[in-house]
Amino acid sequence: MKRQETRMIDRTLLEVVRRNPKADRLELLQLCKGLTGLGADLLEIDSQVLGKLVELPAESQFLMHIGKASELAACSEQGIRCCSLSAVLLNDRTLMETIRKQGMKAFVDLHAADEKELSELKVPGLPVHVDQIRIFGLDQAVDASWVMLVENLAKQLNVSIGICPGNRFFNATAIALEAVMAGLSHVTVSFAGYGGDHGLACTEEVLVAMETLHKPDTSKTFHALPAVSRCLSDATGIRIAEDKPVIGSGIFHYESGIHAAGIEKAAETYEPFAPELVGQSRKLHLGKHSGRKAVERKLIELGISCSEWEPEELLERIRKKSIELKRSLKDEEIRLVIGR
Amino acid sequence: MKIRIVDTTLRDGEQRAGTALGEKDKLKIARLLDSLEIFQIEAGIPAMGGEEKRSICRMRELGLKSRISTWNRIHTGDIRHSADCRPDIVHLSAPVSDIQIRRKLDKDRNWVLQNVKRTVCYAKERGFEVTLGLEDASRADFRFLIQVIATAFLEGVDRIRYADTVGILYRKRLYEEIKGIRDKLAVQVEMHAHNDLGMAVANSIAAVKAGAEFIDCTIGGIGERAGNCNFLQFLEAARGCLGVFHGTDMEAFRETQNEILAIMAPAR
């Protein structure tokens, strides 16, 4: 499925500090560690982030987003070898000459909303030492035909091209995945899709999608995902929704009789990947949609003899109580329903 | 390009762990869904009996513009329960992946084909419009998928639901699957996407591009695990990427969505 290894650029830190200028240094360092541990090849930062971190952790590799030439000195001091910049700055000869002298790899940022804009993209003349382009946007790319346009453009210009898809129309992860499957040079994402005007492709969705669909011989695990989620919440104050794909705390909760029966026999009947892959575990709820077998299982779990009860009658009581509460029942509520 | 929305908030949405609706709330929500110009409301599972069945039976009395459908296994007993509720459409869900057929049901492919034929005939003989769901289609052998669809088609089913039950599809593959079905058989295709890898909306748009005319959604995208295709997000994506639904009052729809989600929230 993958032709060449696509580098993953994670821009969570940059987006966090832009929106939360008071973000704590220790929280940012934890995020660094977590994102690198998950597999990010480059963490994108800017001078604001660098100012907070002060010293960069040695185990992570960084991409510095440059706004002006004076920011390059800090790159040299900190050993940062890669930078990103808006195409407008290509006209800044001092800046471009400094990049060349420092031997840095420069990613030039352009924008295209869809295939039409991509095919009409005006790429400014690139200095010979600049061989990376990053295209932001593609929000309106409705299918994978954009890939061929990018590949043709890359051949035409003799550069490597990657993307940073926007999530205005809820397809950023799909587009990022297409980039990885096509073996494009790089793809830029952020954790939980944090940032951008309408969100970005989600780091965790792309990583787990590749793991689930690619089925490699050596299995990666993403046990650190819950910890990284907490880091992001701590640094930004945002709450990760319970049903957020891959990292939501409720995504492995189940109740419906048919699903529960399937999961008991073979979890893969109703799970795309095991909860352990993403550092979570399964939880069975008892409620309106439960079946007989789930009730029996719960009784055993609570240490209550099944033989005393007529399962259908008990199921009916549980369903009634669940409808009254408009949710599933807690263990103590199940005991009350049973009369224990 | 005509896209019709099949809302499954009251069935797949309600299957989200910890969600439980009584008769009064289901009827309130059905009225609100009707105001969203939903083509079809999948009302629930009559075979569950009790208050679930009663609420579905009462839905007919509301005089809704939306068509009412019920969800059934390929089991004549389920159809009898549905018949009591007099829906517009009886939806039959057939497992089509070997994982589901063998591991969940301990059956084989022939059993599925025989029971698809039997239950479609049973429902048709009772005068119902029947749609066939292909559960776990995204992990099924494509040739067997076509066999199942053809079996149903010969018995008079002209709409199938392609279900990406565990949400593992991506756009390119989905497009190829849906197009492949439409190239082989003259059936209408309904797309049922799950959001496990964050691509339910993107996949639903891809399904429309491949010729699917019906898209399954839920309010707020609620459903099993990471949920289903989010109704409002799908409308926004369809407006922005396909140039449809431009006459929709999104603000009013958002308010109705919030009202429905408030009804579904647990009692204090």
PDB file of N, CA and C in Angstrom, chain A residues 39-131:
ATOM      1  N   GLY A  39       5.080   8.540  16.949  1.00  0.00           N
ATOM      2  CA  GLY A  39       5.633   8.318  15.611  1.00  0.00           C
ATOM      3  C   GLY A  39       5.770   9.554  14.749  1.00  0.00           C
ATOM      4  N   ALA A  40       5.547  10.750  15.315  1.00  0.00           N
ATOM      5  CA  ALA A  40       5.719  11.958  14.500  1.00  0.00           C
ATOM      6  C   ALA A  40       7.190  12.091  14.119  1.00  0.00           C
ATOM      7  N   ASP A  41       7.451  12.341  12.835  1.00  0.00           N
ATOM      8  CA  ASP A  41       8.838  12.474  12.383  1.00  0.00           C
ATOM      9  C   ASP A  41       9.385  13.862  12.688  1.00  0.00           C
ATOM     10  N   LEU A  42       8.540  14.877  12.527  1.00  0.00           N
ATOM     11  CA  LEU A  42       8.940  16.257  12.794  1.00  0.00           C
ATOM     12  C   LEU A  42       7.826  16.944  13.573  1.00  0.00           C
ATOM     13  N   LEU A  43       8.205  17.710  14.609  1.00  0.00           N
ATOM     14  CA  LEU A  43       7.224  18.506  15.336  1.00  0.00           C
ATOM     15  C   LEU A  43       7.380  19.953  14.866  1.00  0.00           C
ATOM     16  N   GLU A  44       6.288  20.512  14.343  1.00  0.00           N
ATOM     17  CA  GLU A  44       6.370  21.869  13.814  1.00  0.00           C
ATOM     18  C   GLU A  44       6.163  22.878  14.946  1.00  0.00           C
ATOM     19  N   ILE A  45       7.093  23.808  15.032  1.00  0.00           N
ATOM     20  CA  ILE A  45       7.001  24.856  16.063  1.00  0.00           C
ATOM     21  C   ILE A  45       7.277  26.203  15.407  1.00  0.00           C
ATOM     22  N   ASP A  46       7.158  27.267  16.186  1.00  0.00           N
ATOM     23  CA  ASP A  46       7.568  28.587  15.708  1.00  0.00           C
ATOM     24  C   ASP A  46       8.322  29.280  16.849  1.00  0.00           C
ATOM     25  N   SER A  47       8.626  30.561  16.669  1.00  0.00           N
ATOM     26  CA  SER A  47       9.467  31.229  17.668  1.00  0.00           C
ATOM     27  C   SER A  47       8.741  31.346  19.009  1.00  0.00           C
ATOM     28  N   GLN A  48       7.406  31.419  18.962  1.00  0.00           N
ATOM     29  CA  GLN A  48       6.634  31.488  20.216  1.00  0.00           C
ATOM     30  C   GLN A  48       6.806  30.197  21.009  1.00  0.00           C
ATOM     31  N   VAL A  49       6.670  29.058  20.312  1.00  0.00           N
ATOM     32  CA  VAL A  49       6.805  27.758  20.971  1.00  0.00           C
ATOM     33  C   VAL A  49       8.231  27.605  21.498  1.00  0.00           C
ATOM     34  N   LEU A  50       9.206  27.997  20.682  1.00  0.00           N
ATOM     35  CA  LEU A  50      10.601  27.874  21.075  1.00  0.00           C
ATOM     36  C   LEU A  50      10.875  28.711  22.313  1.00  0.00           C
ATOM     37  N   GLY A  51      10.285  29.901  22.346  1.00  0.00           N
ATOM     38  CA  GLY A  51      10.444  30.768  23.506  1.00  0.00           C
ATOM     39  C   GLY A  51       9.942  30.109  24.779  1.00  0.00           C
ATOM     40  N   LYS A  52       8.889  29.312  24.671  1.00  0.00           N
ATOM     41  CA  LYS A  52       8.341  28.628  25.860  1.00  0.00           C
ATOM     42  C   LYS A  52       9.180  27.417  26.234  1.00  0.00           C
ATOM     43  N   LEU A  53       9.587  26.651  25.223  1.00  0.00           N
ATOM     44  CA  LEU A  53      10.310  25.414  25.522  1.00  0.00           C
ATOM     45  C   LEU A  53      11.732  25.701  26.012  1.00  0.00           C
ATOM     46  N   VAL A  54      12.307  26.788  25.513  1.00  0.00           N
ATOM     47  CA  VAL A  54      13.676  27.237  25.850  1.00  0.00           C
ATOM     48  C   VAL A  54      14.717  26.255  25.300  1.00  0.00           C
ATOM     49  N   GLU A  55      14.683  25.027  25.810  1.00  0.00           N
ATOM     50  CA  GLU A  55      15.600  24.021  25.297  1.00  0.00           C
ATOM     51  C   GLU A  55      14.801  22.874  24.710  1.00  0.00           C
ATOM     52  N   LEU A  56      15.175  22.431  23.510  1.00  0.00           N
ATOM     53  CA  LEU A  56      14.378  21.402  22.846  1.00  0.00           C
ATOM     54  C   LEU A  56      14.814  20.003  23.283  1.00  0.00           C
ATOM     55  N   PRO A  57      13.847  19.098  23.545  1.00  0.00           N
ATOM     56  CA  PRO A  57      14.197  17.728  23.914  1.00  0.00           C
ATOM     57  C   PRO A  57      14.965  17.042  22.784  1.00  0.00           C
ATOM     58  N   ALA A  58      16.022  16.326  23.157  1.00  0.00           N
ATOM     59  CA  ALA A  58      16.917  15.734  22.161  1.00  0.00           C
ATOM     60  C   ALA A  58      16.259  14.624  21.359  1.00  0.00           C
ATOM     61  N   GLU A  59      15.243  13.953  21.960  1.00  0.00           N
ATOM     62  CA  GLU A  59      14.671  12.793  21.262  1.00  0.00           C
ATOM     63  C   GLU A  59      13.697  13.187  20.145  1.00  0.00           C
ATOM     64  N   SER A  60      13.347  14.482  20.066  1.00  0.00           N
ATOM     65  CA  SER A  60      12.403  14.908  19.021  1.00  0.00           C
ATOM     66  C   SER A  60      13.141  15.678  17.933  1.00  0.00           C
ATOM     67  N   GLN A  61      12.592  15.630  16.726  1.00  0.00           N
ATOM     68  CA  GLN A  61      13.112  16.414  15.609  1.00  0.00           C
ATOM     69  C   GLN A  61      12.104  17.517  15.295  1.00  0.00           C
ATOM     70  N   PHE A  62      12.607  18.691  14.954  1.00  0.00           N
ATOM     71  CA  PHE A  62      11.712  19.842  14.822  1.00  0.00           C
ATOM     72  C   PHE A  62      11.760  20.483  13.442  1.00  0.00           C
ATOM     73  N   LEU A  63      10.631  21.100  13.100  1.00  0.00           N
ATOM     74  CA  LEU A  63      10.490  21.901  11.882  1.00  0.00           C
ATOM     75  C   LEU A  63      10.080  23.286  12.367  1.00  0.00           C
ATOM     76  N   MET A  64      10.889  24.278  12.074  1.00  0.00           N
ATOM     77  CA  MET A  64      10.618  25.627  12.575  1.00  0.00           C
ATOM     78  C   MET A  64       9.889  26.447  11.531  1.00  0.00           C
ATOM     79  N   HIS A  65       8.712  26.970  11.893  1.00  0.00           N
ATOM     80  CA  HIS A  65       7.984  27.833  10.972  1.00  0.00           C
ATOM     81  C   HIS A  65       8.549  29.248  11.104  1.00  0.00           C
ATOM     82  N   ILE A  66       9.062  29.761   9.972  1.00  0.00           N
ATOM     83  CA  ILE A  66       9.792  31.037   9.975  1.00  0.00           C
ATOM     84  C   ILE A  66       8.897  32.173   9.480  1.00  0.00           C
ATOM     85  N   GLY A  67       8.936  33.306  10.227  1.00  0.00           N
ATOM     86  CA  GLY A  67       8.209  34.490   9.778  1.00  0.00           C
ATOM     87  C   GLY A  67       9.186  35.553   9.263  1.00  0.00           C
ATOM     88  N   LYS A  68      10.432  35.501   9.733  1.00  0.00           N
ATOM     89  CA  LYS A  68      11.441  36.484   9.303  1.00  0.00           C
ATOM     90  C   LYS A  68      12.840  35.900   9.489  1.00  0.00           C
ATOM     91  N   ALA A  69      13.809  36.535   8.807  1.00  0.00           N
ATOM     92  CA  ALA A  69      15.186  36.022   8.771  1.00  0.00           C
ATOM     93  C   ALA A  69      15.809  35.893  10.154  1.00  0.00           C
ATOM     94  N   SER A  70      15.489  36.794  11.048  1.00  0.00           N
ATOM     95  CA  SER A  70      16.131  36.782  12.379  1.00  0.00           C
ATOM     96  C   SER A  70      15.810  35.518  13.172  1.00  0.00           C
ATOM     97  N   GLU A  71      14.744  34.816  12.774  1.00  0.00           N
ATOM     98  CA  GLU A  71      14.364  33.589  13.510  1.00  0.00           C
ATOM     99  C   GLU A  71      15.275  32.416  13.157  1.00  0.00           C
ATOM    100  N   LEU A  72      16.064  32.575  12.110  1.00  0.00           N
ATOM    101  CA  LEU A  72      16.917  31.466  11.690  1.00  0.00           C
ATOM    102  C   LEU A  72      18.094  31.251  12.633  1.00  0.00           C
ATOM    103  N   ALA A  73      18.512  32.321  13.323  1.00  0.00           N
ATOM    104  CA  ALA A  73      19.637  32.182  14.252  1.00  0.00           C
ATOM    105  C   ALA A  73      19.287  31.161  15.343  1.00  0.00           C
ATOM    106  N   ALA A  74      18.067  31.234  15.803  1.00  0.00           N
ATOM    107  CA  ALA A  74      17.619  30.305  16.859  1.00  0.00           C
ATOM    108  C   ALA A  74      17.650  28.869  16.338  1.00  0.00           C
ATOM    109  N   CYS A  75      17.326  28.679  15.055  1.00  0.00           N
ATOM    110  CA  CYS A  75      17.369  27.328  14.468  1.00  0.00           C
ATOM    111  C   CYS A  75      18.779  26.774  14.564  1.00  0.00           C
ATOM    112  N   SER A  76      19.739  27.622  14.220  1.00  0.00           N
ATOM    113  CA  SER A  76      21.132  27.202  14.240  1.00  0.00           C
ATOM    114  C   SER A  76      21.553  26.842  15.664  1.00  0.00           C
ATOM    115  N   GLU A  77      21.176  27.691  16.629  1.00  0.00           N
ATOM    116  CA  GLU A  77      21.534  27.448  18.041  1.00  0.00           C
ATOM    117  C   GLU A  77      20.954  26.151  18.569  1.00  0.00           C
ATOM    118  N   GLN A  78      19.731  25.854  18.144  1.00  0.00           N
ATOM    119  CA  GLN A  78      19.021  24.690  18.685  1.00  0.00           C
ATOM    120  C   GLN A  78      19.205  23.435  17.845  1.00  0.00           C
ATOM    121  N   GLY A  79      19.973  23.543  16.773  1.00  0.00           N
ATOM    122  CA  GLY A  79      20.203  22.367  15.929  1.00  0.00           C
ATOM    123  C   GLY A  79      18.998  21.963  15.103  1.00  0.00           C
ATOM    124  N   ILE A  80      18.137  22.929  14.770  1.00  0.00           N
ATOM    125  CA  ILE A  80      16.964  22.620  13.939  1.00  0.00           C
ATOM    126  C   ILE A  80      17.385  22.680  12.475  1.00  0.00           C
ATOM    127  N   ARG A  81      17.160  21.616  11.745  1.00  0.00           N
ATOM    128  CA  ARG A  81      17.648  21.503  10.376  1.00  0.00           C
ATOM    129  C   ARG A  81      16.584  21.762   9.318  1.00  0.00           C
ATOM    130  N   CYS A  82      15.308  21.853   9.761  1.00  0.00           N
ATOM    131  CA  CYS A  82      14.205  22.035   8.806  1.00  0.00           C
ATOM    132  C   CYS A  82      13.397  23.270   9.157  1.00  0.00           C
ATOM    133  N   CYS A  83      12.922  23.984   8.126  1.00  0.00           N
ATOM    134  CA  CYS A  83      12.062  25.139   8.381  1.00  0.00           C
ATOM    135  C   CYS A  83      10.929  25.165   7.359  1.00  0.00           C
ATOM    136  N   SER A  84       9.834  25.823   7.734  1.00  0.00           N
ATOM    137  CA  SER A  84       8.724  26.031   6.787  1.00  0.00           C
ATOM    138  C   SER A  84       8.498  27.528   6.687  1.00  0.00           C
ATOM    139  N   LEU A  85       8.033  27.968   5.520  1.00  0.00           N
ATOM    140  CA  LEU A  85       7.797  29.397   5.321  1.00  0.00           C
ATOM    141  C   LEU A  85       6.764  29.597   4.225  1.00  0.00           C
ATOM    142  N   SER A  86       6.069  30.734   4.346  1.00  0.00           N
ATOM    143  CA  SER A  86       5.092  31.087   3.324  1.00  0.00           C
ATOM    144  C   SER A  86       5.839  31.410   2.024  1.00  0.00           C
ATOM    145  N   ALA A  87       5.217  31.122   0.877  1.00  0.00           N
ATOM    146  CA  ALA A  87       5.841  31.365  -0.435  1.00  0.00           C
ATOM    147  C   ALA A  87       6.205  32.839  -0.628  1.00  0.00           C
ATOM    148  N   VAL A  88       5.477  33.730   0.073  1.00  0.00           N
ATOM    149  CA  VAL A  88       5.742  35.180  -0.039  1.00  0.00           C
ATOM    150  C   VAL A  88       7.198  35.486   0.360  1.00  0.00           C
ATOM    151  N   LEU A  89       7.726  34.708   1.301  1.00  0.00           N
ATOM    152  CA  LEU A  89       9.072  34.983   1.814  1.00  0.00           C
ATOM    153  C   LEU A  89      10.174  34.563   0.849  1.00  0.00           C
ATOM    154  N   LEU A  90       9.833  33.887  -0.228  1.00  0.00           N
ATOM    155  CA  LEU A  90      10.839  33.520  -1.222  1.00  0.00           C
ATOM    156  C   LEU A  90      11.502  34.766  -1.808  1.00  0.00           C
ATOM    157  N   ASN A  91      10.788  35.892  -1.730  1.00  0.00           N
ATOM    158  CA  ASN A  91      11.339  37.152  -2.248  1.00  0.00           C
ATOM    159  C   ASN A  91      12.370  37.768  -1.316  1.00  0.00           C
ATOM    160  N   ASP A  92      12.413  37.237  -0.097  1.00  0.00           N
ATOM    161  CA  ASP A  92      13.371  37.771   0.889  1.00  0.00           C
ATOM    162  C   ASP A  92      14.725  37.113   0.648  1.00  0.00           C
ATOM    163  N   ARG A  93      15.604  37.826  -0.091  1.00  0.00           N
ATOM    164  CA  ARG A  93      16.873  37.210  -0.497  1.00  0.00           C
ATOM    165  C   ARG A  93      17.765  36.898   0.691  1.00  0.00           C
ATOM    166  N   THR A  94      17.739  37.774   1.691  1.00  0.00           N
ATOM    167  CA  THR A  94      18.561  37.561   2.892  1.00  0.00           C
ATOM    168  C   THR A  94      18.157  36.261   3.566  1.00  0.00           C
ATOM    169  N   LEU A  95      16.847  36.121   3.699  1.00  0.00           N
ATOM    170  CA  LEU A  95      16.299  34.930   4.346  1.00  0.00           C
ATOM    171  C   LEU A  95      16.704  33.677   3.574  1.00  0.00           C
ATOM    172  N   MET A  96      16.510  33.702   2.285  1.00  0.00           N
ATOM    173  CA  MET A  96      16.769  32.508   1.475  1.00  0.00           C
ATOM    174  C   MET A  96      18.268  32.188   1.465  1.00  0.00           C
ATOM    175  N   GLU A  97      19.103  33.215   1.467  1.00  0.00           N
ATOM    176  CA  GLU A  97      20.543  32.990   1.471  1.00  0.00           C
ATOM    177  C   GLU A  97      20.991  32.394   2.806  1.00  0.00           C
ATOM    178  N   THR A  98      20.387  32.867   3.880  1.00  0.00           N
ATOM    179  CA  THR A  98      20.715  32.324   5.216  1.00  0.00           C
ATOM    180  C   THR A  98      20.313  30.854   5.298  1.00  0.00           C
ATOM    181  N   ILE A  99      19.148  30.524   4.757  1.00  0.00           N
ATOM    182  CA  ILE A  99      18.686  29.132   4.743  1.00  0.00           C
ATOM    183  C   ILE A  99      19.698  28.264   3.990  1.00  0.00           C
ATOM    184  N   ARG A 100      20.165  28.786   2.863  1.00  0.00           N
ATOM    185  CA  ARG A 100      21.118  28.032   2.054  1.00  0.00           C
ATOM    186  C   ARG A 100      22.420  27.839   2.820  1.00  0.00           C
ATOM    187  N   LYS A 101      22.926  28.910   3.433  1.00  0.00           N
ATOM    188  CA  LYS A 101      24.216  28.839   4.132  1.00  0.00           C
ATOM    189  C   LYS A 101      24.140  27.889   5.324  1.00  0.00           C
ATOM    190  N   GLN A 102      22.998  27.870   5.991  1.00  0.00           N
ATOM    191  CA  GLN A 102      22.856  27.001   7.171  1.00  0.00           C
ATOM    192  C   GLN A 102      22.548  25.553   6.767  1.00  0.00           C
ATOM    193  N   GLY A 103      22.412  25.320   5.449  1.00  0.00           N
ATOM    194  CA  GLY A 103      22.162  23.961   4.968  1.00  0.00           C
ATOM    195  C   GLY A 103      20.828  23.409   5.435  1.00  0.00           C
ATOM    196  N   MET A 104      19.832  24.295   5.590  1.00  0.00           N
ATOM    197  CA  MET A 104      18.530  23.845   6.118  1.00  0.00           C
ATOM    198  C   MET A 104      17.642  23.347   4.995  1.00  0.00           C
ATOM    199  N   LYS A 105      16.764  22.427   5.350  1.00  0.00           N
ATOM    200  CA  LYS A 105      15.753  21.958   4.409  1.00  0.00           C
ATOM    201  C   LYS A 105      14.544  22.883   4.586  1.00  0.00           C
ATOM    202  N   ALA A 106      14.090  23.490   3.497  1.00  0.00           N
ATOM    203  CA  ALA A 106      12.985  24.453   3.577  1.00  0.00           C
ATOM    204  C   ALA A 106      11.728  23.901   2.914  1.00  0.00           C
ATOM    205  N   PHE A 107      10.606  23.993   3.635  1.00  0.00           N
ATOM    206  CA  PHE A 107       9.286  23.588   3.112  1.00  0.00           C
ATOM    207  C   PHE A 107       8.534  24.868   2.775  1.00  0.00           C
ATOM    208  N   VAL A 108       8.196  25.039   1.511  1.00  0.00           N
ATOM    209  CA  VAL A 108       7.499  26.258   1.083  1.00  0.00           C
ATOM    210  C   VAL A 108       5.991  25.999   1.068  1.00  0.00           C
ATOM    211  N   ASP A 109       5.259  26.849   1.775  1.00  0.00           N
ATOM    212  CA  ASP A 109       3.814  26.642   1.932  1.00  0.00           C
ATOM    213  C   ASP A 109       3.006  27.380   0.880  1.00  0.00           C
ATOM    214  N   LEU A 110       2.125  26.633   0.233  1.00  0.00           N
ATOM    215  CA  LEU A 110       1.189  27.203  -0.742  1.00  0.00           C
ATOM    216  C   LEU A 110      -0.219  26.773  -0.334  1.00  0.00           C
ATOM    217  N   HIS A 111      -1.217  27.298  -1.057  1.00  0.00           N
ATOM    218  CA  HIS A 111      -2.591  26.947  -0.696  1.00  0.00           C
ATOM    219  C   HIS A 111      -3.408  26.612  -1.940  1.00  0.00           C
ATOM    220  N   ALA A 112      -4.218  25.550  -1.826  1.00  0.00           N
ATOM    221  CA  ALA A 112      -5.174  25.204  -2.901  1.00  0.00           C
ATOM    222  C   ALA A 112      -6.363  24.512  -2.266  1.00  0.00           C
ATOM    223  N   ALA A 113      -7.577  24.964  -2.558  1.00  0.00           N
ATOM    224  CA  ALA A 113      -8.778  24.429  -1.911  1.00  0.00           C
ATOM    225  C   ALA A 113      -9.259  23.122  -2.542  1.00  0.00           C
ATOM    226  N   ASP A 114      -9.013  22.966  -3.833  1.00  0.00           N
ATOM    227  CA  ASP A 114      -9.550  21.792  -4.528  1.00  0.00           C
ATOM    228  C   ASP A 114      -8.695  21.478  -5.752  1.00  0.00           C
ATOM    229  N   GLU A 115      -9.156  20.483  -6.545  1.00  0.00           N
ATOM    230  CA  GLU A 115      -8.383  20.055  -7.705  1.00  0.00           C
ATOM    231  C   GLU A 115      -8.197  21.196  -8.710  1.00  0.00           C
ATOM    232  N   LYS A 116      -9.218  22.024  -8.853  1.00  0.00           N
ATOM    233  CA  LYS A 116      -9.145  23.118  -9.839  1.00  0.00           C
ATOM    234  C   LYS A 116      -8.035  24.079  -9.442  1.00  0.00           C
ATOM    235  N   GLU A 117      -8.048  24.479  -8.175  1.00  0.00           N
ATOM    236  CA  GLU A 117      -7.012  25.416  -7.715  1.00  0.00           C
ATOM    237  C   GLU A 117      -5.634  24.775  -7.770  1.00  0.00           C
ATOM    238  N   LEU A 118      -5.598  23.471  -7.524  1.00  0.00           N
ATOM    239  CA  LEU A 118      -4.329  22.742  -7.593  1.00  0.00           C
ATOM    240  C   LEU A 118      -3.773  22.754  -9.020  1.00  0.00           C
ATOM    241  N   SER A 119      -4.660  22.541  -9.990  1.00  0.00           N
ATOM    242  CA  SER A 119      -4.193  22.500 -11.377  1.00  0.00           C
ATOM    243  C   SER A 119      -3.808  23.892 -11.874  1.00  0.00           C
ATOM    244  N   GLU A 120      -4.323  24.945 -11.198  1.00  0.00           N
ATOM    245  CA  GLU A 120      -4.011  26.323 -11.628  1.00  0.00           C
ATOM    246  C   GLU A 120      -2.970  26.961 -10.706  1.00  0.00           C
ATOM    247  N   LEU A 121      -2.378  26.153  -9.849  1.00  0.00           N
ATOM    248  CA  LEU A 121      -1.453  26.690  -8.841  1.00  0.00           C
ATOM    249  C   LEU A 121      -0.249  27.377  -9.493  1.00  0.00           C
ATOM    250  N   LYS A 122      -0.032  28.606  -9.047  1.00  0.00           N
ATOM    251  CA  LYS A 122       1.137  29.331  -9.570  1.00  0.00           C
ATOM    252  C   LYS A 122       2.274  29.118  -8.567  1.00  0.00           C
ATOM    253  N   VAL A 123       3.245  28.336  -8.956  1.00  0.00           N
ATOM    254  CA  VAL A 123       4.353  28.071  -8.049  1.00  0.00           C
ATOM    255  C   VAL A 123       5.477  29.050  -8.382  1.00  0.00           C
ATOM    256  N   PRO A 124       5.878  29.863  -7.412  1.00  0.00           N
ATOM    257  CA  PRO A 124       6.950  30.833  -7.688  1.00  0.00           C
ATOM    258  C   PRO A 124       8.264  30.113  -7.978  1.00  0.00           C
ATOM    259  N   GLY A 125       9.150  30.788  -8.653  1.00  0.00           N
ATOM    260  CA  GLY A 125      10.457  30.190  -8.945  1.00  0.00           C
ATOM    261  C   GLY A 125      11.157  29.825  -7.654  1.00  0.00           C
ATOM    262  N   LEU A 126      11.544  28.576  -7.533  1.00  0.00           N
ATOM    263  CA  LEU A 126      12.181  28.122  -6.300  1.00  0.00           C
ATOM    264  C   LEU A 126      13.694  28.174  -6.450  1.00  0.00           C
ATOM    265  N   PRO A 127      14.375  28.677  -5.429  1.00  0.00           N
ATOM    266  CA  PRO A 127      15.840  28.608  -5.469  1.00  0.00           C
ATOM    267  C   PRO A 127      16.261  27.141  -5.538  1.00  0.00           C
ATOM    268  N   VAL A 128      17.440  26.914  -6.069  1.00  0.00           N
ATOM    269  CA  VAL A 128      17.847  25.533  -6.343  1.00  0.00           C
ATOM    270  C   VAL A 128      17.947  24.690  -5.065  1.00  0.00           C
ATOM    271  N   HIS A 129      18.211  25.332  -3.924  1.00  0.00           N
ATOM    272  CA  HIS A 129      18.376  24.566  -2.689  1.00  0.00           C
ATOM    273  C   HIS A 129      17.054  24.286  -1.984  1.00  0.00           C
ATOM    274  N   VAL A 130      15.938  24.720  -2.573  1.00  0.00           N
ATOM    275  CA  VAL A 130      14.618  24.457  -1.980  1.00  0.00           C
ATOM    276  C   VAL A 130      13.925  23.375  -2.802  1.00  0.00           C
ATOM    277  N   ASP A 131      13.661  22.233  -2.146  1.00  0.00           N
ATOM    278  CA  ASP A 131      13.061  21.137  -2.913  1.00  0.00           C
ATOM    279  C   ASP A 131      11.835  20.522  -2.244  1.00  0.00           C
TER     280      ASP A 131
END
